[in-house]
mmCIF file of C-alpha atoms and ligand atoms in Angstrom:
data_model
loop_
_atom_site.group_PDB
_atom_site.id
_atom_site.type_symbol
_atom_site.label_atom_id
_atom_site.label_comp_id
_atom_site.label_asym_id
_atom_site.label_seq_id
_atom_site.Cartn_x
_atom_site.Cartn_y
_atom_site.Cartn_z
ATOM 1 C CA UNK A 1 26.397 4.369 -33.209
ATOM 2 C CA UNK A 2 24.285 7.141 -31.721
ATOM 3 C CA UNK A 3 25.914 10.555 -31.210
ATOM 4 C CA UNK A 4 24.548 13.197 -28.862
ATOM 5 C CA UNK A 5 25.629 16.773 -29.613
ATOM 6 C CA UNK A 6 25.137 19.599 -27.107
ATOM 7 C CA UNK A 7 24.522 22.998 -28.695
ATOM 8 C CA UNK A 8 24.226 26.329 -26.941
ATOM 9 C CA UNK A 9 22.457 29.521 -28.023
ATOM 10 C CA UNK A 10 24.814 32.478 -27.555
ATOM 11 C CA UNK A 11 25.197 36.029 -28.857
ATOM 12 C CA UNK A 12 26.355 35.862 -32.487
ATOM 13 C CA UNK A 13 30.145 36.201 -32.580
ATOM 14 C CA UNK A 14 29.912 39.153 -35.010
ATOM 15 C CA UNK A 15 27.864 41.254 -32.595
ATOM 16 C CA UNK A 16 29.531 44.009 -30.593
ATOM 17 C CA UNK A 17 28.569 43.267 -27.006
ATOM 18 C CA UNK A 18 26.697 46.020 -25.114
ATOM 19 C CA UNK A 19 26.507 46.255 -21.351
ATOM 20 C CA UNK A 20 23.265 47.391 -19.680
ATOM 21 C CA UNK A 21 23.465 51.016 -18.444
ATOM 22 C CA UNK A 22 23.178 49.875 -14.804
ATOM 23 C CA UNK A 23 26.096 47.401 -15.317
ATOM 24 C CA UNK A 24 23.877 44.571 -14.102
ATOM 25 C CA UNK A 25 24.504 42.329 -17.136
ATOM 26 C CA UNK A 26 25.106 42.117 -20.872
ATOM 27 C CA UNK A 27 22.251 43.736 -22.825
ATOM 28 C CA UNK A 28 20.489 41.087 -24.905
ATOM 29 C CA UNK A 29 17.692 43.350 -26.208
ATOM 30 C CA UNK A 30 17.310 42.890 -29.989
ATOM 31 C CA UNK A 31 20.698 41.173 -30.190
ATOM 32 C CA UNK A 32 21.300 38.560 -32.898
ATOM 33 C CA UNK A 33 21.735 35.121 -31.348
ATOM 34 C CA UNK A 34 23.368 32.101 -32.972
ATOM 35 C CA UNK A 35 24.735 28.640 -32.307
ATOM 36 C CA UNK A 36 27.988 28.751 -30.317
ATOM 37 C CA UNK A 37 30.789 28.326 -32.929
ATOM 38 C CA UNK A 38 32.385 25.371 -31.095
ATOM 39 C CA UNK A 39 28.980 23.669 -31.081
ATOM 40 C CA UNK A 40 28.761 24.145 -34.871
ATOM 41 C CA UNK A 41 32.043 22.237 -35.068
ATOM 42 C CA UNK A 42 30.544 19.541 -32.810
ATOM 43 C CA UNK A 43 27.483 19.166 -35.076
ATOM 44 C CA UNK A 44 29.706 19.064 -38.171
ATOM 45 C CA UNK A 45 31.879 16.288 -36.715
ATOM 46 C CA UNK A 46 28.833 14.207 -35.774
ATOM 47 C CA UNK A 47 27.277 14.680 -39.221
ATOM 48 C CA UNK A 48 30.554 13.737 -40.939
ATOM 49 C CA UNK A 49 30.716 10.549 -38.844
ATOM 50 C CA UNK A 50 27.172 9.772 -39.976
ATOM 51 C CA UNK A 51 28.013 10.491 -43.611
ATOM 52 C CA UNK A 52 30.980 8.117 -43.337
ATOM 53 C CA UNK A 53 28.649 5.401 -42.052
ATOM 54 C CA UNK A 54 30.264 5.370 -38.590
ATOM 55 C CA UNK A 55 27.247 6.892 -36.848
ATOM 56 C CA UNK A 56 23.641 5.895 -37.424
ATOM 57 C CA UNK A 57 21.877 8.730 -35.589
ATOM 58 C CA UNK A 58 22.753 12.262 -34.502
ATOM 59 C CA UNK A 59 20.692 13.822 -31.710
ATOM 60 C CA UNK A 60 21.110 17.523 -30.866
ATOM 61 C CA UNK A 61 20.283 18.795 -27.378
ATOM 62 C CA UNK A 62 20.092 22.269 -25.911
ATOM 63 C CA UNK A 63 19.305 23.713 -22.504
ATOM 64 C CA UNK A 64 17.737 27.138 -22.767
ATOM 65 C CA UNK A 65 14.684 29.281 -23.386
ATOM 66 C CA UNK A 66 12.050 28.462 -26.037
ATOM 67 C CA UNK A 67 13.983 30.623 -28.506
ATOM 68 C CA UNK A 68 16.905 28.154 -28.294
ATOM 69 C CA UNK A 69 14.818 25.868 -30.516
ATOM 70 C CA UNK A 70 16.120 28.038 -33.386
ATOM 71 C CA UNK A 71 19.611 26.650 -32.767
ATOM 72 C CA UNK A 72 18.206 23.110 -32.616
ATOM 73 C CA UNK A 73 16.525 23.698 -35.988
ATOM 74 C CA UNK A 74 19.909 24.864 -37.303
ATOM 75 C CA UNK A 75 21.492 21.637 -36.036
ATOM 76 C CA UNK A 76 18.713 19.676 -37.759
ATOM 77 C CA UNK A 77 19.293 21.624 -40.990
ATOM 78 C CA UNK A 78 23.002 20.797 -40.758
ATOM 79 C CA UNK A 79 22.206 17.081 -40.593
ATOM 80 C CA UNK A 80 21.118 16.075 -37.084
ATOM 81 C CA UNK A 81 18.225 13.594 -37.120
ATOM 82 C CA UNK A 82 16.253 14.801 -34.114
ATOM 83 C CA UNK A 83 16.494 17.258 -31.272
ATOM 84 C CA UNK A 84 15.795 17.588 -27.570
ATOM 85 C CA UNK A 85 15.013 20.941 -26.001
ATOM 86 C CA UNK A 86 15.345 21.225 -22.232
ATOM 87 C CA UNK A 87 13.242 24.277 -21.614
ATOM 88 C CA UNK A 88 14.394 26.545 -18.816
ATOM 89 C CA UNK A 89 12.214 29.432 -17.665
ATOM 90 C CA UNK A 90 12.759 32.905 -19.119
ATOM 91 C CA UNK A 91 14.475 34.390 -16.069
ATOM 92 C CA UNK A 92 17.036 31.655 -15.861
ATOM 93 C CA UNK A 93 17.854 31.083 -19.528
ATOM 94 C CA UNK A 94 21.201 32.925 -19.505
ATOM 95 C CA UNK A 95 21.928 31.977 -15.940
ATOM 96 C CA UNK A 96 21.896 28.207 -16.058
ATOM 97 C CA UNK A 97 25.306 27.287 -14.776
ATOM 98 C CA UNK A 98 27.573 24.676 -16.297
ATOM 99 C CA UNK A 99 27.000 22.221 -13.463
ATOM 100 C CA UNK A 100 23.221 22.373 -13.948
ATOM 101 C CA UNK A 101 23.663 21.954 -17.725
ATOM 102 C CA UNK A 102 25.997 18.996 -17.112
ATOM 103 C CA UNK A 103 23.459 17.388 -14.735
ATOM 104 C CA UNK A 104 20.694 17.824 -17.319
ATOM 105 C CA UNK A 105 22.919 16.389 -20.051
ATOM 106 C CA UNK A 106 23.738 13.484 -17.730
ATOM 107 C CA UNK A 107 20.010 12.660 -17.573
ATOM 108 C CA UNK A 108 19.775 12.828 -21.358
ATOM 109 C CA UNK A 109 22.830 10.556 -21.661
ATOM 110 C CA UNK A 110 21.165 8.058 -19.275
ATOM 111 C CA UNK A 111 17.961 8.124 -21.360
ATOM 112 C CA UNK A 112 19.516 8.119 -24.809
ATOM 113 C CA UNK A 113 22.597 5.936 -24.146
ATOM 114 C CA UNK A 114 24.711 7.532 -26.910
ATOM 115 C CA UNK A 115 28.073 5.971 -27.784
ATOM 116 C CA UNK A 116 29.599 9.402 -28.256
ATOM 117 C CA UNK A 117 28.762 12.817 -26.799
ATOM 118 C CA UNK A 118 30.261 15.840 -28.532
ATOM 119 C CA UNK A 119 30.289 19.297 -26.952
ATOM 120 C CA UNK A 120 32.094 22.525 -27.760
ATOM 121 C CA UNK A 121 35.254 23.179 -25.759
ATOM 122 C CA UNK A 122 33.669 26.396 -24.546
ATOM 123 C CA UNK A 123 30.704 28.665 -25.037
ATOM 124 C CA UNK A 124 31.770 32.094 -26.256
ATOM 125 C CA UNK A 125 29.360 33.955 -23.968
ATOM 126 C CA UNK A 126 30.698 32.907 -20.573
ATOM 127 C CA UNK A 127 33.920 31.184 -21.756
ATOM 128 C CA UNK A 128 33.482 28.619 -19.007
ATOM 129 C CA UNK A 129 35.138 25.640 -20.685
ATOM 130 C CA UNK A 130 33.829 23.188 -18.121
ATOM 131 C CA UNK A 131 30.522 21.587 -19.162
ATOM 132 C CA UNK A 132 32.118 18.667 -21.051
ATOM 133 C CA UNK A 133 34.524 17.969 -18.226
ATOM 134 C CA UNK A 134 31.714 18.092 -15.646
ATOM 135 C CA UNK A 135 29.575 15.779 -17.763
ATOM 136 C CA UNK A 136 32.482 13.326 -17.933
ATOM 137 C CA UNK A 137 32.815 13.414 -14.149
ATOM 138 C CA UNK A 138 29.075 12.945 -13.581
ATOM 139 C CA UNK A 139 28.676 10.096 -16.059
ATOM 140 C CA UNK A 140 32.028 8.451 -15.358
ATOM 141 C CA UNK A 141 32.746 8.408 -19.101
ATOM 142 C CA UNK A 142 36.253 8.996 -20.502
ATOM 143 C CA UNK A 143 36.875 12.428 -22.034
ATOM 144 C CA UNK A 144 38.946 13.763 -24.913
ATOM 145 C CA UNK A 145 38.857 17.546 -24.629
ATOM 146 C CA UNK A 146 40.077 20.208 -27.141
ATOM 147 C CA UNK A 147 39.884 17.694 -29.990
ATOM 148 C CA UNK A 148 41.486 18.559 -33.329
ATOM 149 C CA UNK A 149 41.031 15.036 -34.731
ATOM 150 C CA UNK A 150 38.650 12.235 -33.843
ATOM 151 C CA UNK A 151 38.954 8.677 -35.187
ATOM 152 C CA UNK A 152 36.555 5.874 -34.322
ATOM 153 C CA UNK A 153 38.199 2.447 -34.409
ATOM 154 C CA UNK A 154 35.760 -0.277 -33.371
ATOM 155 C CA UNK A 155 34.816 0.340 -29.768
ATOM 156 C CA UNK A 156 37.761 2.713 -29.278
ATOM 157 C CA UNK A 157 38.126 6.384 -30.006
ATOM 158 C CA UNK A 158 41.389 8.090 -30.836
ATOM 159 C CA UNK A 159 41.357 11.787 -30.031
ATOM 160 C CA UNK A 160 44.130 14.223 -30.911
ATOM 161 C CA UNK A 161 44.052 17.039 -28.373
ATOM 162 C CA UNK A 162 45.382 20.561 -28.717
ATOM 163 C CA UNK A 163 47.492 21.184 -25.652
ATOM 164 C CA UNK A 164 50.026 23.873 -24.761
ATOM 165 C CA UNK A 165 53.071 23.340 -26.906
ATOM 166 C CA UNK A 166 51.712 20.638 -29.204
ATOM 167 C CA UNK A 167 49.326 17.802 -29.815
ATOM 168 C CA UNK A 168 48.502 14.888 -27.546
ATOM 169 C CA UNK A 169 46.782 11.722 -28.750
ATOM 170 C CA UNK A 170 44.653 9.721 -26.341
ATOM 171 C CA UNK A 171 42.758 6.449 -26.809
ATOM 172 C CA UNK A 172 39.348 6.226 -25.143
ATOM 173 C CA UNK A 173 36.878 3.366 -24.795
ATOM 174 C CA UNK A 174 33.405 4.137 -26.089
ATOM 175 C CA UNK A 175 31.038 5.473 -24.847
ATOM 176 C CA UNK A 176 33.038 8.672 -24.466
ATOM 177 C CA UNK A 177 32.857 12.455 -24.356
ATOM 178 C CA UNK A 178 34.659 14.767 -26.761
ATOM 179 C CA UNK A 179 34.927 18.550 -26.728
ATOM 180 C CA UNK A 180 35.791 20.301 -29.972
ATOM 181 C CA UNK A 181 38.643 22.686 -30.700
ATOM 182 C CA UNK A 182 38.762 25.117 -33.613
ATOM 183 C CA UNK A 183 40.827 22.981 -35.997
ATOM 184 C CA UNK A 184 38.668 19.841 -35.818
ATOM 185 C CA UNK A 185 36.772 20.789 -38.975
ATOM 186 C CA UNK A 186 35.238 23.651 -40.926
ATOM 187 C CA UNK A 187 31.467 23.593 -40.429
ATOM 188 C CA UNK A 188 29.229 23.704 -43.497
ATOM 189 C CA UNK A 189 26.466 26.226 -44.058
ATOM 190 C CA UNK A 190 22.873 25.033 -43.953
ATOM 191 C CA UNK A 191 21.269 24.898 -47.417
ATOM 192 C CA UNK A 192 17.773 26.257 -47.933
ATOM 193 C CA UNK A 193 16.173 22.867 -48.781
ATOM 194 C CA UNK A 194 17.756 21.419 -45.611
ATOM 195 C CA UNK A 195 16.429 24.351 -43.551
ATOM 196 C CA UNK A 196 12.948 23.578 -44.902
ATOM 197 C CA UNK A 197 13.337 19.834 -44.218
ATOM 198 C CA UNK A 198 14.578 20.566 -40.677
ATOM 199 C CA UNK A 199 11.198 22.080 -39.795
ATOM 200 C CA UNK A 200 9.663 18.615 -40.062
ATOM 201 C CA UNK A 201 12.308 16.734 -38.072
ATOM 202 C CA UNK A 202 11.310 15.618 -34.538
ATOM 203 C CA UNK A 203 11.979 18.020 -31.666
ATOM 204 C CA UNK A 204 11.061 16.838 -28.160
ATOM 205 C CA UNK A 205 10.758 19.154 -25.176
ATOM 206 C CA UNK A 206 11.484 18.378 -21.551
ATOM 207 C CA UNK A 207 11.827 20.485 -18.419
ATOM 208 C CA UNK A 208 14.515 20.380 -15.735
ATOM 209 C CA UNK A 209 11.776 19.412 -13.233
ATOM 210 C CA UNK A 210 10.826 16.377 -15.346
ATOM 211 C CA UNK A 211 14.469 15.358 -15.326
ATOM 212 C CA UNK A 212 14.691 16.002 -11.573
ATOM 213 C CA UNK A 213 17.444 18.621 -11.833
ATOM 214 C CA UNK A 214 17.539 21.882 -9.875
ATOM 215 C CA UNK A 215 18.767 24.726 -12.128
ATOM 216 C CA UNK A 216 18.577 27.691 -9.741
ATOM 217 C CA UNK A 217 21.811 29.656 -9.845
ATOM 218 C CA UNK A 218 24.159 29.583 -6.865
ATOM 219 C CA UNK A 219 26.273 32.435 -8.190
ATOM 220 C CA UNK A 220 25.407 36.125 -7.848
ATOM 221 C CA UNK A 221 26.527 38.323 -10.697
ATOM 222 C CA UNK A 222 27.843 41.503 -9.097
ATOM 223 C CA UNK A 223 28.755 43.703 -12.053
ATOM 224 C CA UNK A 224 29.469 43.613 -15.791
ATOM 225 C CA UNK A 225 31.773 46.229 -17.338
ATOM 226 C CA UNK A 226 32.940 46.917 -20.887
ATOM 227 C CA UNK A 227 36.704 46.841 -21.415
ATOM 228 C CA UNK A 228 38.306 50.315 -21.254
ATOM 229 C CA UNK A 229 38.097 52.194 -24.568
ATOM 230 C CA UNK A 230 41.400 52.289 -26.469
ATOM 231 C CA UNK A 231 42.988 55.726 -26.584
ATOM 232 C CA UNK A 232 43.813 57.121 -30.021
ATOM 233 C CA UNK A 233 47.457 56.715 -31.137
ATOM 234 C CA UNK A 234 49.918 59.405 -32.221
ATOM 235 C CA UNK A 235 52.616 59.522 -34.887
ATOM 236 C CA UNK A 236 56.145 60.237 -33.717
ATOM 237 C CA UNK A 237 58.664 62.001 -35.897
ATOM 238 C CA UNK A 238 61.762 59.947 -35.103
ATOM 239 C CA UNK A 239 63.107 56.935 -33.243
ATOM 240 C CA UNK A 240 64.615 59.261 -30.644
ATOM 241 C CA UNK A 241 61.204 60.793 -29.968
ATOM 242 C CA UNK A 242 59.685 57.295 -29.711
ATOM 243 C CA UNK A 243 62.315 56.200 -27.193
ATOM 244 C CA UNK A 244 61.837 59.418 -25.218
ATOM 245 C CA UNK A 245 58.059 58.882 -25.037
ATOM 246 C CA UNK A 246 58.375 55.211 -24.094
ATOM 247 C CA UNK A 247 60.769 56.221 -21.304
ATOM 248 C CA UNK A 248 59.169 59.338 -19.922
ATOM 249 C CA UNK A 249 55.464 59.187 -20.873
ATOM 250 C CA UNK A 250 54.543 55.507 -21.091
ATOM 251 C CA UNK A 251 57.334 54.589 -18.626
ATOM 252 C CA UNK A 252 57.630 51.113 -20.166
ATOM 253 C CA UNK A 253 61.407 51.249 -20.646
ATOM 254 C CA UNK A 254 64.058 52.846 -18.483
HETATM 255 P P1 AMP B 301 30.954 25.970 -21.381
HETATM 256 O O1 AMP B 301 31.464 24.932 -20.439
HETATM 257 O O2 AMP B 301 29.782 26.770 -20.843
HETATM 258 O O3 AMP B 301 32.040 26.879 -21.906
HETATM 259 O O4 AMP B 301 30.338 25.200 -22.632
HETATM 260 C C1 AMP B 301 31.029 24.168 -23.293
HETATM 261 C C2 AMP B 301 30.072 23.382 -24.163
HETATM 262 O O5 AMP B 301 29.075 22.779 -23.332
HETATM 263 C C3 AMP B 301 29.273 24.165 -25.209
HETATM 264 O O6 AMP B 301 30.019 24.370 -26.404
HETATM 265 C C4 AMP B 301 28.092 23.228 -25.433
HETATM 266 O O7 AMP B 301 28.465 22.124 -26.259
HETATM 267 C C5 AMP B 301 27.832 22.702 -24.015
HETATM 268 N N1 AMP B 301 26.830 23.575 -23.341
HETATM 269 C C6 AMP B 301 27.067 24.577 -22.471
HETATM 270 N N2 AMP B 301 25.902 25.171 -22.108
HETATM 271 C C7 AMP B 301 24.920 24.521 -22.801
HETATM 272 C C8 AMP B 301 23.502 24.654 -22.892
HETATM 273 N N3 AMP B 301 22.845 25.586 -22.199
HETATM 274 N N4 AMP B 301 22.833 23.798 -23.696
HETATM 275 C C9 AMP B 301 23.498 22.844 -24.403
HETATM 276 N N5 AMP B 301 24.813 22.676 -24.367
HETATM 277 C C10 AMP B 301 25.526 23.501 -23.583
#
């Protein structure tokens, strides 16, 4: 079984986000970038399926600038066999919308014919949570989103999904699309020898034009603002004072 895993380059989750002074966008100057955490979970699941002998090949794919090859190398160090970089031009790298990514991934799915495609449930930069669902619609493949458990049984896939108020289990026919939730697994760290070996693994590059997909954005970003700074707290001397302040200053109780 071949598994295709989509990984996205995003700002590292430990970084405190800065907004550009003119509020035109998030400031990416000298900011540490990393693989989207949900994509790490996707790579881990694919590699575990390979280690269990269920999968025979794991292919990682990203859509992004040349620098996104770093995240592909990370996927290769974590156990993917080869990688595909769909190189978007510098001005559009952060602006490629989910639908364009899904259309590009659709082309890769048509070329590669994987039995399973694993994506993150969302990318932590734009929090869109839609690429997997769009890819399912475009390819006509069944989808198991927000997966916390994935079991392959012959040509069927059983996916336990995290939904409001509990867990839902669905059975899908392969080929299928899965998006990962936080509890699916705990991703491993790449070991130094694997990072070295990953440098020699195959990485192919394609462009959106070669795949016949238009990636120009149809959305105009009007403004980006930081959340309001939290005001410092105060200590009150008694419960009566607290109640008085909640009533008359904060006006949250009457
Ligand atoms: P989103 O719908 O943008 O929140 O992203 C959900 C998932 O889609 C991510 O975790 C990735 O698996 C995949 N994805 C989104 N954007 C890209 C991209 N530029 N390249 C590769 N995969 C992506």
